[in-house]
Coordinates of C-alpha atoms in Angstrom, one line a residue:
Chain A
M1 CA 99.1 44.5 178.0
S2 CA 101.5 47.6 178.0
T3 CA 102.9 47.8 181.7
A4 CA 106.5 49.2 181.7
P5 CA 108.3 45.4 182.5
G6 CA 110.1 47.7 185.4
I7 CA 106.7 48.0 187.2
V8 CA 106.2 44.3 186.6
A9 CA 109.2 43.0 187.5
I10 CA 109.0 44.5 191.3
A11 CA 105.2 43.1 191.2
L12 CA 107.0 39.7 189.9
A13 CA 109.6 39.7 192.7
D14 CA 106.9 40.0 195.3
R15 CA 104.3 37.7 193.4
L16 CA 107.4 34.8 193.5
A17 CA 108.8 35.4 197.0
Q18 CA 104.6 35.1 198.4
R19 CA 104.9 31.6 198.6
A20 CA 108.2 32.1 200.7
R21 CA 106.3 33.7 203.2
W22 CA 104.9 32.6 206.3
Q23 CA 101.6 31.7 207.0
P24 CA 99.9 32.2 210.3
V25 CA 98.6 28.5 210.4
E26 CA 102.3 27.7 210.2
I27 CA 103.3 29.7 213.2
V28 CA 100.4 28.3 215.1
F29 CA 101.7 24.8 214.5
W30 CA 105.4 25.6 215.6
A31 CA 104.2 27.8 218.6
A32 CA 101.7 24.3 219.3
A33 CA 104.9 22.1 219.5
A34 CA 106.8 24.6 221.3
A35 CA 103.8 25.1 224.2
S36 CA 104.2 21.3 224.3
V37 CA 107.4 21.4 226.4
F38 CA 105.9 23.0 229.1
L39 CA 102.1 21.7 229.1
L40 CA 103.0 18.2 228.2
P41 CA 106.0 17.6 230.6
G42 CA 104.5 14.0 231.4
K43 CA 104.6 12.7 227.5
H44 CA 108.3 14.0 226.7
I45 CA 108.7 10.7 225.8
I46 CA 106.7 10.2 223.5
L47 CA 107.1 13.6 221.7
A48 CA 110.8 12.6 221.5
E49 CA 110.0 9.9 219.2
I50 CA 107.6 12.1 217.4
A51 CA 109.8 14.7 216.9
I52 CA 112.3 12.0 215.3
L53 CA 109.5 10.4 213.1
A54 CA 108.7 13.5 211.9
L55 CA 112.1 14.9 211.0
F56 CA 112.6 11.4 208.8
A57 CA 109.3 11.9 207.3
L58 CA 110.4 15.4 206.5
S59 CA 113.1 14.0 204.7
L60 CA 111.5 11.7 202.6
D61 CA 108.8 14.2 201.5
L62 CA 111.8 16.2 200.1
I63 CA 112.9 13.5 197.8
L64 CA 109.4 12.0 197.5
G65 CA 107.0 15.0 197.6
Y66 CA 109.6 17.3 195.7
A67 CA 111.9 15.2 193.5
G68 CA 109.2 12.4 192.7
I69 CA 111.9 9.8 194.0
I70 CA 109.9 6.9 195.5
S71 CA 111.4 5.2 198.2
L72 CA 111.0 1.8 200.8
G73 CA 114.6 1.9 202.0
H74 CA 115.2 5.0 203.7
A75 CA 115.6 3.6 206.5
A76 CA 119.5 2.8 205.0
F77 CA 120.4 5.9 205.7
F78 CA 118.3 6.6 209.0
G79 CA 120.1 3.3 210.6
F80 CA 123.4 4.6 208.9
G81 CA 123.1 7.9 211.0
A82 CA 122.3 5.8 214.1
Y83 CA 125.6 3.3 214.1
C84 CA 127.6 6.5 213.9
A85 CA 126.2 8.0 216.5
G86 CA 126.6 5.3 218.5
L87 CA 130.1 4.2 217.4
L88 CA 130.9 7.5 217.9
A89 CA 129.7 7.7 221.4
Q90 CA 130.9 4.2 222.1
H91 CA 134.6 4.4 221.1
H92 CA 134.5 8.2 222.8
L93 CA 135.8 9.5 219.5
I94 CA 133.3 12.5 219.7
D95 CA 131.4 12.8 223.1
E96 CA 129.3 15.6 222.6
P97 CA 126.5 15.1 221.2
V98 CA 125.7 18.2 218.6
L99 CA 128.8 17.6 217.1
A100 CA 128.2 13.6 216.7
L101 CA 125.0 14.3 215.2
A102 CA 126.2 16.3 212.3
V103 CA 129.1 13.9 211.8
S104 CA 126.5 11.4 211.6
G105 CA 124.7 13.1 209.2
L106 CA 127.5 13.4 207.0
A107 CA 128.2 10.6 206.7
A108 CA 124.8 9.5 205.9
A109 CA 124.8 12.1 203.3
A110 CA 127.9 10.5 201.9
L111 CA 126.1 7.0 201.8
G112 CA 123.0 9.0 199.8
F113 CA 125.7 10.8 197.6
A114 CA 127.2 7.4 196.7
T115 CA 123.8 5.2 196.0
S116 CA 122.1 8.3 194.5
F117 CA 123.3 7.0 191.1
L118 CA 121.5 3.8 191.7
V119 CA 118.1 5.9 191.4
L120 CA 118.7 8.3 188.7
R121 CA 117.1 5.7 186.2
G122 CA 114.1 3.7 186.0
S123 CA 110.8 3.9 187.0
D124 CA 109.1 4.3 190.0
L125 CA 109.0 0.3 191.0
T126 CA 113.2 0.3 189.7
R127 CA 113.6 2.5 192.7
L128 CA 111.5 1.1 195.0
M129 CA 113.4 -2.1 194.7
V130 CA 116.9 -0.5 194.6
T131 CA 115.8 1.2 198.0
L132 CA 114.6 -1.6 199.4
G133 CA 118.0 -3.7 198.8
V134 CA 120.4 -1.0 199.6
A135 CA 118.6 -1.1 203.0
L136 CA 118.5 -4.7 203.3
M137 CA 122.1 -5.0 202.6
L138 CA 123.2 -2.4 204.7
R139 CA 121.0 -4.4 207.4
E140 CA 123.1 -7.5 206.7
I141 CA 126.5 -5.9 207.0
A142 CA 125.7 -4.7 210.3
N143 CA 124.6 -8.1 211.1
R144 CA 127.8 -9.2 209.6
F145 CA 130.1 -7.0 211.3
D146 CA 128.9 -8.2 214.7
A147 CA 132.8 -7.3 216.2
L148 CA 132.4 -3.9 215.4
T149 CA 128.3 -3.6 215.7
G150 CA 127.1 -6.1 218.3
G151 CA 125.3 -7.9 215.6
A152 CA 121.8 -8.9 216.7
D153 CA 122.5 -7.7 220.4
G154 CA 123.1 -4.5 218.9
L155 CA 125.7 -1.4 220.5
Q156 CA 125.8 -2.2 224.0
G157 CA 126.9 0.1 227.0
I158 CA 126.8 3.5 225.2
T159 CA 126.8 6.3 227.1
I160 CA 125.8 10.0 225.7
A161 CA 127.8 13.1 226.8
P162 CA 125.2 16.2 227.9
V163 CA 123.7 17.8 225.1
L164 CA 126.6 21.0 224.7
G165 CA 127.7 20.0 227.8
R166 CA 125.2 21.0 229.8
F167 CA 121.9 19.3 229.1
A168 CA 122.0 15.6 230.4
F169 CA 119.7 13.2 229.2
D170 CA 117.3 11.5 232.0
I171 CA 114.5 9.4 232.5
T172 CA 112.0 12.3 232.1
G173 CA 112.8 12.6 228.6
H174 CA 112.8 16.3 229.2
A175 CA 116.4 17.1 227.5
A176 CA 115.4 14.1 224.8
Y177 CA 112.3 16.5 223.6
V178 CA 113.6 19.6 223.7
Y179 CA 116.9 18.8 221.5
A180 CA 115.0 16.6 219.1
L181 CA 112.4 19.1 218.7
A182 CA 115.3 21.9 218.2
V183 CA 117.2 19.7 216.0
T184 CA 114.1 19.0 213.6
F185 CA 112.8 22.9 214.1
L186 CA 116.5 24.0 212.7
L187 CA 116.7 21.3 210.0
F188 CA 113.2 22.2 209.1
L189 CA 113.9 25.9 208.5
A190 CA 116.7 24.4 206.0
A191 CA 114.3 22.8 203.9
R192 CA 111.9 25.3 204.1
R193 CA 114.4 27.4 202.8
L194 CA 115.8 25.2 200.2
V195 CA 112.3 23.9 198.6
H196 CA 111.5 28.1 198.2
S197 CA 114.6 28.6 196.2
P198 CA 115.2 28.6 192.9
F199 CA 117.1 25.1 193.3
G200 CA 113.5 23.9 195.0
L201 CA 111.7 25.3 192.2
S202 CA 113.6 23.7 189.6
L203 CA 113.1 20.7 191.7
R204 CA 109.6 20.7 191.4
S205 CA 110.0 21.4 187.4
V206 CA 112.4 18.1 187.2
K207 CA 109.2 16.0 189.1
G208 CA 106.7 17.7 186.9
N209 CA 108.3 17.3 183.6
P210 CA 111.9 15.8 183.0
L211 CA 112.2 16.1 179.9
R212 CA 110.7 19.5 179.7
A213 CA 113.5 20.6 182.6
A214 CA 116.7 19.3 180.2
A215 CA 114.9 21.0 177.0
I216 CA 115.6 24.4 179.7
G217 CA 119.2 23.6 180.4
I218 CA 118.7 21.8 183.9
S219 CA 120.8 19.1 184.6
V220 CA 118.1 16.7 185.7
N221 CA 120.6 14.4 187.2
A222 CA 122.6 16.6 189.6
R223 CA 119.1 18.2 190.7
L224 CA 118.2 14.5 191.6
V225 CA 121.9 13.8 193.1
A226 CA 121.7 17.0 195.4
I227 CA 118.2 16.5 196.8
Y228 CA 118.9 12.7 197.2
T229 CA 122.3 13.5 199.2
V230 CA 120.9 16.1 201.7
A231 CA 117.6 13.7 202.4
A232 CA 119.8 11.2 203.3
G233 CA 121.9 13.6 205.6
Y234 CA 118.4 14.7 207.5
A235 CA 117.4 10.7 207.3
G236 CA 120.8 9.8 208.9
I237 CA 120.5 12.5 211.7
A238 CA 117.4 11.5 212.8
G239 CA 118.9 8.2 212.9
A240 CA 121.5 9.5 215.2
L241 CA 119.1 11.7 217.3
L242 CA 117.2 7.8 218.0
T243 CA 120.5 6.4 219.1
Q244 CA 121.5 9.0 221.2
I245 CA 118.0 9.9 223.3
S246 CA 117.5 6.1 223.7
A247 CA 121.5 4.9 224.5
F248 CA 120.7 2.3 222.2
C249 CA 121.0 1.1 218.6
S250 CA 120.3 -2.0 217.5
L251 CA 119.6 -3.4 213.5
D252 CA 115.9 -2.7 213.9
V253 CA 117.0 1.0 212.3
F254 CA 117.7 -0.7 209.4
S255 CA 114.4 -2.4 209.0
F256 CA 111.9 -2.8 206.1
D257 CA 109.0 -2.1 208.5
R258 CA 110.8 1.1 208.7
S259 CA 111.0 2.5 206.0
A260 CA 107.3 1.2 205.0
D261 CA 106.0 2.7 208.3
L262 CA 107.4 6.1 207.2
L263 CA 106.0 6.2 203.5
L264 CA 102.5 5.5 205.6
V265 CA 103.2 8.4 207.8
L266 CA 103.9 10.4 204.5
I267 CA 100.8 9.2 203.1
I268 CA 98.7 10.3 206.6
G269 CA 100.1 13.2 205.9
G270 CA 100.3 14.1 202.3
T271 CA 103.6 15.1 200.2
G272 CA 105.1 17.8 198.9
Y273 CA 104.2 20.6 201.2
L274 CA 107.1 20.0 203.9
Y275 CA 104.2 19.6 206.6
G276 CA 102.9 16.2 205.4
G277 CA 105.8 14.3 207.4
L278 CA 105.1 16.3 210.5
I279 CA 101.2 16.2 211.1
G280 CA 101.4 12.4 209.4
A281 CA 104.4 11.6 212.2
V282 CA 102.1 13.4 215.2
L283 CA 99.0 11.4 213.6
F284 CA 100.7 8.1 213.3
K285 CA 102.4 7.8 216.6
L286 CA 99.0 8.9 218.5
M287 CA 97.0 6.3 216.1
Q288 CA 99.6 4.2 217.4
D289 CA 99.8 4.8 220.7
W290 CA 96.1 5.2 221.1
L291 CA 94.9 2.0 218.9
A292 CA 97.4 0.0 220.6
T293 CA 95.7 0.5 224.2
M294 CA 92.5 -0.4 222.7
T295 CA 93.0 -3.2 221.0
P296 CA 97.1 -4.0 221.5
Q297 CA 96.9 -7.3 219.0
Y298 CA 95.1 -5.9 216.2
W299 CA 96.1 -2.1 216.1
Q300 CA 97.6 -2.7 212.8
F301 CA 94.3 -3.4 211.0
W302 CA 92.8 0.0 212.0
I303 CA 96.4 1.5 210.4
G304 CA 95.4 -0.2 207.3
L305 CA 92.0 0.9 207.3
V306 CA 93.1 4.6 207.4
L307 CA 95.6 3.8 204.8
V308 CA 93.2 1.9 202.3
A309 CA 91.0 4.9 202.8
I310 CA 93.4 7.9 202.7
V311 CA 94.7 6.4 199.3
L312 CA 91.0 5.6 197.5
V313 CA 88.8 8.4 199.0
G314 CA 91.8 10.8 198.5
R315 CA 93.0 13.1 201.3
Q316 CA 91.5 16.3 199.3
R317 CA 88.3 14.9 198.8
M318 CA 88.2 14.0 202.8
A319 CA 88.9 17.4 203.5
G320 CA 86.0 18.4 201.8
W321 CA 83.8 16.7 203.4
L322 CA 85.5 18.0 206.9
Y323 CA 84.5 21.6 205.3
C324 CA 81.2 20.5 204.4
A325 CA 80.7 19.2 208.1
R326 CA 82.0 22.6 209.5
G327 CA 79.5 24.7 207.2
L328 CA 76.4 21.8 208.7
V329 CA 77.6 22.2 212.3
P330 CA 75.9 25.6 213.0
D331 CA 73.1 25.1 210.4
M332 CA 72.2 22.4 212.8
L333 CA 72.8 24.3 216.0
R334 CA 70.2 27.3 214.4
R335 CA 67.7 25.1 213.7
R336 CA 67.4 23.8 217.0
Chain B
M1 CA 132.2 31.0 158.8
P2 CA 130.5 27.9 160.1
F3 CA 126.8 27.0 160.0
A4 CA 124.5 27.5 162.7
L5 CA 123.6 23.8 162.8
E6 CA 125.0 21.2 160.5
T7 CA 124.4 17.0 160.8
A8 CA 126.9 15.0 158.7
G9 CA 125.8 11.2 157.6
L10 CA 123.5 11.2 160.9
S11 CA 121.3 8.0 161.4
R12 CA 119.4 6.4 164.0
Q13 CA 117.6 3.0 163.6
F14 CA 114.9 1.8 165.8
G15 CA 115.2 -2.4 165.4
G16 CA 115.0 -2.7 161.4
I17 CA 113.2 0.8 161.1
A18 CA 115.8 3.5 160.2
A19 CA 113.7 6.7 161.4
A20 CA 116.6 8.8 160.1
K21 CA 119.0 7.8 157.4
D22 CA 121.7 9.6 156.7
V23 CA 121.1 13.4 156.7
T24 CA 123.0 15.5 156.0
L25 CA 121.7 19.0 156.8
R26 CA 123.3 22.4 156.8
V27 CA 121.3 25.5 159.0
E28 CA 122.6 29.1 157.8
R29 CA 123.2 31.3 160.5
G30 CA 120.2 33.4 161.0
A31 CA 118.1 31.1 158.7
R32 CA 114.5 30.5 158.6
H33 CA 114.2 27.1 157.5
A34 CA 111.4 24.5 157.3
L35 CA 111.5 20.8 157.8
I36 CA 108.4 19.3 156.0
G37 CA 107.4 15.8 154.9
P38 CA 104.7 13.7 155.0
N39 CA 103.7 12.0 158.5
G40 CA 106.1 9.4 159.6
A41 CA 109.1 10.6 157.8
G42 CA 111.1 11.2 160.5
K43 CA 111.0 15.1 161.3
T44 CA 110.9 14.8 165.1
T45 CA 113.3 11.8 165.3
L46 CA 115.6 14.5 163.7
I47 CA 114.8 16.9 166.2
N48 CA 115.1 14.6 168.8
L49 CA 118.8 13.6 167.6
L50 CA 119.7 17.1 167.6
T51 CA 118.6 18.2 171.0
G52 CA 119.8 14.8 172.5
V53 CA 116.8 13.3 173.7
L54 CA 117.9 10.5 171.1
R55 CA 121.4 9.0 170.1
P56 CA 122.5 8.7 167.1
S57 CA 123.1 5.4 165.7
A58 CA 125.6 7.1 163.6
G59 CA 126.7 10.5 162.2
S60 CA 127.7 13.7 163.8
I61 CA 126.3 17.2 164.6
L62 CA 128.0 20.4 165.0
L63 CA 126.4 23.5 166.7
E64 CA 128.4 26.6 164.9
G65 CA 131.1 24.4 164.5
R66 CA 131.1 22.7 167.6
D67 CA 130.7 18.6 167.9
I68 CA 127.6 18.1 170.2
T69 CA 127.0 14.6 169.3
R70 CA 128.1 13.4 172.4
L71 CA 126.5 16.2 174.9
A72 CA 123.6 15.9 177.2
P73 CA 120.6 17.7 176.1
H74 CA 120.9 20.2 178.9
R75 CA 124.4 21.1 177.8
R76 CA 123.5 21.9 174.1
V77 CA 120.8 24.3 175.8
G78 CA 123.3 26.2 177.7
L79 CA 125.4 26.6 174.4
G80 CA 122.3 28.2 172.6
L81 CA 120.2 25.2 171.4
A82 CA 116.6 25.3 172.4
R83 CA 113.4 23.7 171.2
T84 CA 109.9 23.7 171.5
F85 CA 107.9 20.1 171.4
Q86 CA 104.7 18.9 169.3
I87 CA 102.6 18.4 172.1
N88 CA 103.0 21.1 175.0
Q89 CA 105.6 19.7 177.5
L90 CA 104.8 22.5 180.6
F91 CA 104.7 22.2 183.8
A92 CA 101.2 22.0 184.9
D93 CA 101.4 23.3 188.5
F94 CA 103.3 26.2 187.7
T95 CA 102.4 29.4 186.9
P96 CA 103.9 31.1 183.7
L97 CA 105.7 33.8 186.1
E98 CA 107.5 30.7 187.6
T99 CA 107.8 28.8 184.2
I100 CA 109.6 31.9 182.6
G101 CA 111.5 32.4 186.1
L102 CA 112.9 29.1 186.2
A103 CA 114.4 28.9 182.6
V104 CA 115.6 32.6 182.9
S105 CA 117.2 32.2 186.3
E106 CA 118.4 28.8 185.0
R107 CA 120.2 30.5 181.9
L108 CA 121.8 33.1 184.2
G109 CA 123.4 30.2 186.1
H110 CA 121.3 30.9 189.1
G111 CA 119.1 27.8 188.8
G112 CA 121.0 25.7 191.4
D113 CA 120.9 28.6 194.1
W114 CA 119.0 26.9 197.1
W115 CA 119.8 29.6 199.9
R116 CA 117.8 32.5 198.3
V117 CA 114.3 33.0 198.1
A118 CA 113.3 32.7 194.3
G119 CA 112.3 36.0 192.7
S120 CA 114.7 38.0 194.8
R121 CA 116.9 39.3 192.0
L122 CA 115.3 42.3 190.4
G123 CA 117.5 42.3 186.9
L124 CA 116.7 38.9 186.3
N125 CA 112.8 39.8 187.1
Q126 CA 113.1 42.5 184.2
D127 CA 114.2 39.7 182.1
I128 CA 111.2 37.5 183.1
A129 CA 109.0 40.6 182.4
S130 CA 110.1 41.2 179.5
V131 CA 109.6 37.4 178.0
L132 CA 105.8 37.3 179.5
E133 CA 104.9 40.8 178.0
R134 CA 106.3 40.0 174.3
F135 CA 104.5 36.2 174.3
H136 CA 101.1 38.3 175.7
L137 CA 101.6 36.4 178.8
A138 CA 101.3 38.8 181.3
D139 CA 97.9 39.0 181.9
A140 CA 97.7 35.1 183.1
M141 CA 101.3 35.1 184.9
H142 CA 99.7 34.4 187.8
E143 CA 97.3 31.7 186.5
P144 CA 98.3 28.0 186.9
V145 CA 99.5 26.6 183.6
S146 CA 97.0 23.8 183.8
T147 CA 94.0 26.1 183.4
L148 CA 95.4 28.2 180.6
P149 CA 93.3 28.2 177.2
Y150 CA 95.4 25.9 174.6
G151 CA 96.1 28.7 172.9
K152 CA 97.9 30.9 175.9
Q153 CA 99.6 27.3 176.7
R154 CA 101.0 27.3 172.7
L155 CA 102.1 30.7 173.4
L156 CA 104.1 29.5 176.7
E157 CA 105.3 26.8 174.8
I158 CA 107.2 29.2 172.8
A159 CA 108.1 31.7 175.2
L160 CA 109.6 28.9 177.7
A161 CA 112.4 28.0 174.7
V162 CA 112.8 31.9 174.0
A163 CA 113.7 32.2 177.4
C164 CA 116.6 30.5 177.4
R165 CA 117.9 33.2 174.6
P166 CA 118.9 30.2 172.3
R167 CA 121.2 31.5 169.0
V168 CA 119.3 28.7 167.0
L169 CA 115.9 27.7 168.0
L170 CA 114.5 24.6 166.8
L171 CA 110.4 24.7 166.6
D172 CA 108.3 21.6 166.1
E173 CA 105.1 22.3 164.7
P174 CA 104.6 25.6 166.6
A175 CA 100.9 26.2 165.2
A176 CA 100.0 22.6 166.3
G177 CA 96.7 22.3 167.4
V178 CA 96.1 25.8 167.5
P179 CA 92.3 26.9 166.9
E180 CA 92.0 29.4 163.8
E181 CA 91.5 32.9 166.1
D182 CA 94.7 32.5 168.3
R183 CA 96.9 31.3 165.0
H184 CA 97.7 34.9 164.0
E185 CA 99.3 35.2 168.0
I186 CA 101.5 32.4 167.3
L187 CA 102.6 33.6 163.9
A188 CA 103.3 37.3 165.1
S189 CA 105.4 36.0 168.1
V190 CA 107.2 33.6 165.7
A191 CA 107.6 36.2 163.1
A192 CA 109.1 38.5 165.9
L193 CA 111.8 36.6 166.7
P194 CA 115.3 38.5 166.5
E195 CA 116.5 38.0 163.0
D196 CA 119.8 36.6 164.2
V197 CA 118.6 33.6 165.6
T198 CA 118.4 31.0 163.8
V199 CA 115.3 29.3 163.4
L200 CA 114.8 25.5 162.4
F201 CA 111.4 24.5 162.1
I202 CA 108.7 21.3 161.5
E203 CA 105.6 22.4 160.4
H204 CA 102.6 20.7 158.2
D205 CA 100.6 24.2 157.6
M206 CA 101.6 25.2 154.1
D207 CA 100.5 28.6 154.4
L208 CA 103.0 28.9 157.4
V209 CA 105.9 27.4 155.8
F210 CA 105.5 29.2 152.5
S211 CA 105.0 32.7 154.1
F212 CA 107.8 32.3 156.5
A213 CA 110.4 30.1 155.5
R214 CA 113.5 30.9 153.2
R215 CA 114.7 27.6 153.1
I216 CA 113.0 24.2 153.0
S217 CA 114.1 20.8 153.2
V218 CA 111.8 17.4 152.6
L219 CA 112.3 14.5 154.7
V220 CA 110.6 11.4 153.6
N221 CA 111.7 8.0 155.1
G222 CA 113.8 9.6 157.0
T223 CA 116.0 10.6 154.9
L224 CA 116.5 14.3 153.0
F225 CA 114.9 14.1 150.0
A226 CA 114.7 17.9 148.6
E227 CA 116.2 21.0 149.7
G228 CA 115.6 24.3 148.0
T229 CA 114.1 27.8 148.4
P230 CA 110.0 28.0 148.8
E231 CA 109.9 28.5 144.7
E232 CA 112.4 25.7 144.0
I233 CA 110.4 23.1 146.9
A234 CA 107.0 24.6 145.3
R235 CA 108.1 23.5 141.6
D236 CA 109.5 20.3 142.4
A237 CA 107.1 17.3 140.8
R238 CA 108.8 14.7 143.1
V239 CA 107.7 16.5 146.4
K240 CA 104.3 17.0 145.0
A241 CA 104.3 13.6 144.1
V242 CA 104.9 12.6 148.0
Y243 CA 102.6 15.2 149.2
L244 CA 99.6 14.4 146.8
G245 CA 100.0 11.0 145.6
E246 CA 100.5 9.7 142.6
E247 CA 97.2 10.8 140.7
A248 CA 98.2 14.3 141.2
V249 CA 100.9 14.3 139.1
D250 CA 99.2 12.7 136.5
A251 CA 96.3 15.3 136.4

């Protein structure tokens, strides 16, 4: 009780910073991702898709897992970024992909800022409907202005210049995967930094109890606007990546399915610890890939079943079973 | 010199019901001012109006002479007005350390820093440590708030408001629900608040009110019914009637 505040203060610094320290399992995760570049050269196309989905899911996790904003229209920003990147390349406004990526991300962030004011108030249901509505409207705007966007045919005839003027995209997907993985990793680092900062702490407080957060002087709305803007930028960069590595962009980038799948990905992986979106993206894509070969027509049945199981049983309980099972296995071996 | 907190004709309607009716209240600087009244008298409504959780239908609120009637709740905190809640409003998955750290870093204007790791400012940490020590929370500072005993949570509820370093502090039933053996800790922490902090508090516990308050306002049906020193209120037959019912006065 009578410890000097000075000593406590130093201990505090240590303890508060502890959450931000890198865990061994995190290093293993990223080492595995880097290893996949060399060990799975034949899978780079699907791996690039996974990296993009992971980045997109990370973006949703920033608003859902850290600020409690649920969205059924996150594809609005993904699609906006995708079309920005497509138009920049088609009209040769910015040829260098990294620069075009940054500009597309900023454009999506600006759209996120403008629409963030629609999700400040209201219940989860209101937010679901507002975000869904915004995505639907954007899709129809893209459809309507077909002179610019190509309408239902999509943006045709895009050529993407080599990344940084050196690494050209090709049919193997090597450059595409390394590019998508590198961008996802860098943006992950920034997101990790952000959630462990005082700003990240205040976001969690806003999610947990907005009434009290305001009562200690936190501007709840300013926090929500800020994170929604950042998340929109992330989603826009994910969309721009897709356009760049596929050299194509169609209305599908705004689709409701894309937003709904994204929510699925995050629920499979879990929210609020940053890796949920990444792990969810890997599991979702692998499951989709595997099930689609097993039962091409009915693969969504199994995705649906997994979803129901996760939501009803709960991830923690399943993790508990796994833990028990792991304890049982050596027991059984010993008995034999 | 202006009052620490002052309302003029403050009213709030809920449909046809007036939860606050023409309340004109003056709280002096450094006051220990109790707000009492029967259940449903509108005490918490008044706190919600003062802190900006509710918008008044009419009237105005002055904080140290400055009109704050239309300010958002978080702006009022910045001007030195903080509160506690009747039912704990804490962050269940935070530790007391994170909870207090949040308030202190917000007060010092670092709450929006997004590039720095939380906990990396030493001066700020000393501030956090001293609040935790004062409220006997240092031992439990790494436990999740949801696992703390109720008495500790109640202390944290008050500590969190104090961490905002308010000049005017509103306490909504600080001792509500606290078990007998923990009460002295709550009372001691309230009594130890710096003299220059103005305290306006709601309380049902008359022992606490009469031992702590230097001025008492009685609220009945949303209106100020009586006001005075504890002695005056204790002698007031009308107040007795409100509290104990008519027969008590006859007896």
